[in-house]
Short mmCIF file of C-alpha atoms in Angstrom, two decimals:
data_model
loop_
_atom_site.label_atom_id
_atom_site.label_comp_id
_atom_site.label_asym_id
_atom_site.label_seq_id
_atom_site.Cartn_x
_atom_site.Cartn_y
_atom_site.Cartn_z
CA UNK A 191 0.00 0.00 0.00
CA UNK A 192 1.29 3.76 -0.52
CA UNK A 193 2.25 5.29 2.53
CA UNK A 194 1.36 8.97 0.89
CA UNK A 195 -1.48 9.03 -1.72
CA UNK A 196 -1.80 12.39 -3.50
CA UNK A 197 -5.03 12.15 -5.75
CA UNK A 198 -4.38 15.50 -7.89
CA UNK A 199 -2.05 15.40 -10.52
CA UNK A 200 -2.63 18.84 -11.96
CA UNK A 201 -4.20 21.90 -10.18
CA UNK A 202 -5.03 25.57 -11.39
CA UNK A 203 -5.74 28.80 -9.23
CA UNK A 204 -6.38 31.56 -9.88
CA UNK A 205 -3.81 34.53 -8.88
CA UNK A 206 -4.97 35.86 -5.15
CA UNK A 207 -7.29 32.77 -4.33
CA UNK A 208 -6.49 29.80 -1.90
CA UNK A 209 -5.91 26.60 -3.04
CA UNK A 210 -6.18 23.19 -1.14
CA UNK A 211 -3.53 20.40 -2.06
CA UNK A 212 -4.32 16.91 -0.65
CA UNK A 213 -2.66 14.32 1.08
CA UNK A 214 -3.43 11.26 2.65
CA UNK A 215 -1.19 9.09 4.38
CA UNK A 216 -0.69 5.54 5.61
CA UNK A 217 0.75 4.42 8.72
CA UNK A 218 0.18 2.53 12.19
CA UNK A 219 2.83 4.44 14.24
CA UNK A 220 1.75 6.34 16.59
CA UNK A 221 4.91 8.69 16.00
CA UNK A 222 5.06 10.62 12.48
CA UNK A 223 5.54 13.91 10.95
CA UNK A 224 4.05 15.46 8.14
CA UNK A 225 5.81 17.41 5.23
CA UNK A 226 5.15 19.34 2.62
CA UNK A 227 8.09 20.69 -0.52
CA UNK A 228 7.47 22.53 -3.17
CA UNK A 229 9.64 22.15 -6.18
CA UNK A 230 9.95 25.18 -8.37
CA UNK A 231 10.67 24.41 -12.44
CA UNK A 232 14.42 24.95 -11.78
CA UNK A 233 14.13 21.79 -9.71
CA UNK A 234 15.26 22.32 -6.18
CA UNK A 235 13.29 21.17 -3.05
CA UNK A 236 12.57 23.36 -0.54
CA UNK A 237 10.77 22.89 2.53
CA UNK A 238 7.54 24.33 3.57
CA UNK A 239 5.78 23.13 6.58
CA UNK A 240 5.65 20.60 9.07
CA UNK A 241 2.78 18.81 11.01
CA UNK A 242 3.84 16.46 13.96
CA UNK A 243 1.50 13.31 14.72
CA UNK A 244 1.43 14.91 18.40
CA UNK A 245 0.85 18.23 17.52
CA UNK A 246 -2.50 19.44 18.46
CA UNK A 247 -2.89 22.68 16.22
CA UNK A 248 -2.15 22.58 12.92
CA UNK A 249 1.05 24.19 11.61
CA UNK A 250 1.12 27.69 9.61
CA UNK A 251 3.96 28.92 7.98
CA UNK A 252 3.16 32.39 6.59
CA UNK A 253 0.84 31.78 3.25
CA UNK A 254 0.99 28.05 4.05
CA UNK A 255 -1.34 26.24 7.06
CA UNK A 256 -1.30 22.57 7.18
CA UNK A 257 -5.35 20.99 7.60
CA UNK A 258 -4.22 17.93 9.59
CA UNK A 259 -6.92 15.64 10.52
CA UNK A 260 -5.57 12.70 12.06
CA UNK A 261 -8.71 10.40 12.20
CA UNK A 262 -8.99 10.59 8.50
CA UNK A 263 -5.01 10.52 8.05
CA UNK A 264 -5.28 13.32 5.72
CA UNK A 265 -2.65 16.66 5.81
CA UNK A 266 -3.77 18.99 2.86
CA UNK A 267 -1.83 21.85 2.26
CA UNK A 268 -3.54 25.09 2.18
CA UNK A 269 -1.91 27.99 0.38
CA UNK A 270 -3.40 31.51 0.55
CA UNK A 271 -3.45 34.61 -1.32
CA UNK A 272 -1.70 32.54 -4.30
CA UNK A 273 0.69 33.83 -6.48
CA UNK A 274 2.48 33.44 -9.88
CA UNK A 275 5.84 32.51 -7.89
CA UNK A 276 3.40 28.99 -6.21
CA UNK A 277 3.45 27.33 -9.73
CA UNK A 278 5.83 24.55 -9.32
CA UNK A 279 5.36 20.65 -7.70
CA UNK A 280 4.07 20.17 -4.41
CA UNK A 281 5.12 17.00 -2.67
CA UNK A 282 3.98 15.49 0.26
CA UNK A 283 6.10 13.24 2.66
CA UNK A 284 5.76 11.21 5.50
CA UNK A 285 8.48 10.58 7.84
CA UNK A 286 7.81 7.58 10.60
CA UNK A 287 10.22 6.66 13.98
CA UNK A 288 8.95 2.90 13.68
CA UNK A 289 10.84 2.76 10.05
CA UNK A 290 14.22 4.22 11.74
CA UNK A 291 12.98 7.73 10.55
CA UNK A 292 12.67 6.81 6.78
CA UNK A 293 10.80 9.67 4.84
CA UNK A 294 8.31 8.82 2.22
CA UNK A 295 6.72 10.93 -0.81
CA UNK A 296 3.91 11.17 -2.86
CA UNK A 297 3.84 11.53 -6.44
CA UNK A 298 3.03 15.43 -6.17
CA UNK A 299 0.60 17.84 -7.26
CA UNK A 300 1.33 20.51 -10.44
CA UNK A 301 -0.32 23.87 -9.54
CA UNK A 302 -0.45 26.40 -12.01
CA UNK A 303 -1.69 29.89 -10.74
CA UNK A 304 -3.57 31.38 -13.19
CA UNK A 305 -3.10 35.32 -13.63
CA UNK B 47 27.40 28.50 -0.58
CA UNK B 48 24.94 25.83 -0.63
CA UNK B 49 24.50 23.56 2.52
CA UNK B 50 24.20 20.34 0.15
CA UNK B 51 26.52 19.83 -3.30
CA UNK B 52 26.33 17.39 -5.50
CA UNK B 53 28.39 16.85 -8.68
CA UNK B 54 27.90 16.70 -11.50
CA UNK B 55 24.47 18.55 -12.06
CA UNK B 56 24.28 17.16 -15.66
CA UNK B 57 25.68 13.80 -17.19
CA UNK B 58 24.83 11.76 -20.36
CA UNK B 59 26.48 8.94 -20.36
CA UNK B 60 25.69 5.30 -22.74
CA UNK B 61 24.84 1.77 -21.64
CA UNK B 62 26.99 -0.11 -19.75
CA UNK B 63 28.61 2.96 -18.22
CA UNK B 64 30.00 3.06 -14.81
CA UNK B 65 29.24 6.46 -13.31
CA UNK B 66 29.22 7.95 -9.82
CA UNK B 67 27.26 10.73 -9.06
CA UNK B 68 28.73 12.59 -5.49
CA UNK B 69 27.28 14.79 -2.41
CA UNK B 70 28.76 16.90 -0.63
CA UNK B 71 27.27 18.25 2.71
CA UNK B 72 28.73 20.88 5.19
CA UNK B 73 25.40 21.09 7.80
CA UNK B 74 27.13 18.68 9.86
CA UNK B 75 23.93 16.10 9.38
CA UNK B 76 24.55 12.77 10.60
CA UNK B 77 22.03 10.85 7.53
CA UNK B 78 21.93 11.23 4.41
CA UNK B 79 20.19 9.74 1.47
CA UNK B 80 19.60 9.48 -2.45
CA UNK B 81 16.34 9.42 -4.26
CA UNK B 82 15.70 9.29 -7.90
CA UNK B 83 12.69 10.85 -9.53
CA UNK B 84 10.74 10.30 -12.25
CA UNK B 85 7.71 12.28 -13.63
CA UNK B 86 4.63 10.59 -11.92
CA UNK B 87 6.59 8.65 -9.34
CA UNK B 88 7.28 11.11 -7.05
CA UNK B 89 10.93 10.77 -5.18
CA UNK B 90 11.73 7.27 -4.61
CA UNK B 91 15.00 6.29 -2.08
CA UNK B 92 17.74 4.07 -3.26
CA UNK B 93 20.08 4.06 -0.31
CA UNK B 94 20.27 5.74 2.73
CA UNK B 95 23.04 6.10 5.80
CA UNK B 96 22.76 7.38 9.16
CA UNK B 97 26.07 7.29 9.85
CA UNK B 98 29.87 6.46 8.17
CA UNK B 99 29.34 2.61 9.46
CA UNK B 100 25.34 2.26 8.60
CA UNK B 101 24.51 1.94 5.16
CA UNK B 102 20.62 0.85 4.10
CA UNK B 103 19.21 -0.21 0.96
CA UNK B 104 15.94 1.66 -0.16
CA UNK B 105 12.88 1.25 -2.17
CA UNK B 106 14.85 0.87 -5.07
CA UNK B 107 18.26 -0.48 -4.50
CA UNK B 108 18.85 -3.23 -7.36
CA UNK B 109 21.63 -1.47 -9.82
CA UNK B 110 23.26 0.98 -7.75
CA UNK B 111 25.42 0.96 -4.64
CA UNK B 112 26.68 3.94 -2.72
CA UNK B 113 29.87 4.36 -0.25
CA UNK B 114 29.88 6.66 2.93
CA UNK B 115 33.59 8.08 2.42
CA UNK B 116 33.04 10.20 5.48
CA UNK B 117 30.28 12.12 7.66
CA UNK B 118 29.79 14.99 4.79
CA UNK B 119 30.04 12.82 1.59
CA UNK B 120 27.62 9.97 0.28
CA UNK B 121 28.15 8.94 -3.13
CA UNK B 122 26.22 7.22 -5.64
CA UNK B 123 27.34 4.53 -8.07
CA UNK B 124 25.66 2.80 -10.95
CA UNK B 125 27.78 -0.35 -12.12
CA UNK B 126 26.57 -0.72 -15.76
CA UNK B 127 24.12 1.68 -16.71
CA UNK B 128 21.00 1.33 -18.18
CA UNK B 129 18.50 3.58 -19.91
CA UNK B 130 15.54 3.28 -17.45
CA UNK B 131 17.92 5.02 -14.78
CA UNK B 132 17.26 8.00 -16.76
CA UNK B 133 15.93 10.18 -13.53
CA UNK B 134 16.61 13.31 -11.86
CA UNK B 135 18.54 12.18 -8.62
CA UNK B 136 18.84 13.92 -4.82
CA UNK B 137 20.85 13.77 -2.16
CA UNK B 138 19.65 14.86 0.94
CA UNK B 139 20.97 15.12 4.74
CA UNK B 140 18.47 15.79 7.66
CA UNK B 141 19.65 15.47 11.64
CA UNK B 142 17.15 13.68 14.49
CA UNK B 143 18.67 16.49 16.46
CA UNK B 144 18.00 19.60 14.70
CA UNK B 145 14.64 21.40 13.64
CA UNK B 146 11.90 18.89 12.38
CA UNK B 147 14.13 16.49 10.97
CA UNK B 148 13.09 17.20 7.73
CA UNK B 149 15.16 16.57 4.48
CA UNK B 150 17.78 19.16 3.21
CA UNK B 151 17.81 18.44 -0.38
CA UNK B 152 20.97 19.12 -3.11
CA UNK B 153 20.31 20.46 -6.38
CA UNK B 154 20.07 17.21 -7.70
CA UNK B 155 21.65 15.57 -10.62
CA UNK B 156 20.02 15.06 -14.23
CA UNK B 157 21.50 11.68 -15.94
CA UNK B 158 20.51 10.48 -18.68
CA UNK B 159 21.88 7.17 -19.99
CA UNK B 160 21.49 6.45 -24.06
#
């Protein structure tokens, strides 16, 4: 079974709207975090926000919030206020302690903002 | 100067080729791994290490090996290339110790075998 399932392959937004990204996940450990990258056309990975299986709130990160919901193992990424510079891959990983800390990724998400 | 190098950022090479593909690191991260990916896979892991004397095969170990040299470089080898390792591939360090533990990620290395 995946561990992270992302069900969009392509998304569009429109400039200055929010978008919602999803994720589900798979795991029985108890102990997890929750990632989100974003990879740009030039092809680096950078890191955008994390959600720990313990954390109670969900995370922010400027333009970025995190909708964790743990019962339905889902962690969609929620970007505000989009802009031109958001059109790139999104990826969403999964990093469990039972699997020595191994991190796993979905196949990504293509947003395109739309101006 | 970036945190994670890796050399060389382009390389054709033809079938049957040996070629190693190298990472550098100077965040002082204990682990580090390489991925391949490939449009519509996602990032995949090959091999990871959390330290010089731990070395781990991943996902998708069969026709590569790697070698910890020391704490800040990880290389990757492919034996005798083939054309379905045509990927983009990353290296990436992260530390139990610092921030989140999430992945640093090099620029990553296009190959493309013939």
């Amino acid at each position: 079974a995946q561990k992270i399932t992302q069900t969009q392959p392509g998304m569009f937004v429109q400039e200055k709207e929010a978008v919602t990204l999803d994720c589900t996940y798979d795991t029985s450990d108890p102990s997890y975090g929750l990632f989100w990258y974003k990879q740009p056309s030039s092809g680096e990975m950078i890191f955008l926000i994390y959600q720990g299986s313990y954390d109670q709130q969900n995370a922010t990160e400027g333009r970025y919030s995190l909708n964790f919901q743990k019962a339905r193992k889902s962690a969609n990424l929620v970007i505000s206020a989009s802009q031109l510079g958001d059109s790139a891959m999104y990826f969403c990983a999964m990093r469990e302690r039972g699997t020595g800390n191994q991190f796993y990724f979905g196949t990504g998400t293509s947003l395109t903002v739309i101006p | 100067d970036a945190d994670v190098t890796q050399t060389p950022r382009n390389r054709i090479t033809k079938t049957g080729k040996r070629i190693m593909l190298e990472c550098s690191q100077t965040k002082g991260h204990d682990r580090m791994y390489w991925y391949r990916q490939d449009p519509g896979l996602g990032l995949r892991l090959i091999y990871y290490s959390f330290d010089v004397k731990d070395i781990n095969k991943g996902e998708i170990s069969d026709g590569y090996s790697v070698s910890r040299q020391a704490q800040a470089k990880f290389s990757l080898s492919l034996e005798s290339a083939i054309p379905n390792q045509t990927a983009l591939y990353f290296c990436a360090t992260s530390d139990l110790r610092a921030g989140y533990n999430e992945q640093f990620f090099g620029p990553g290395t296009r190959l493309t075998v013939l």
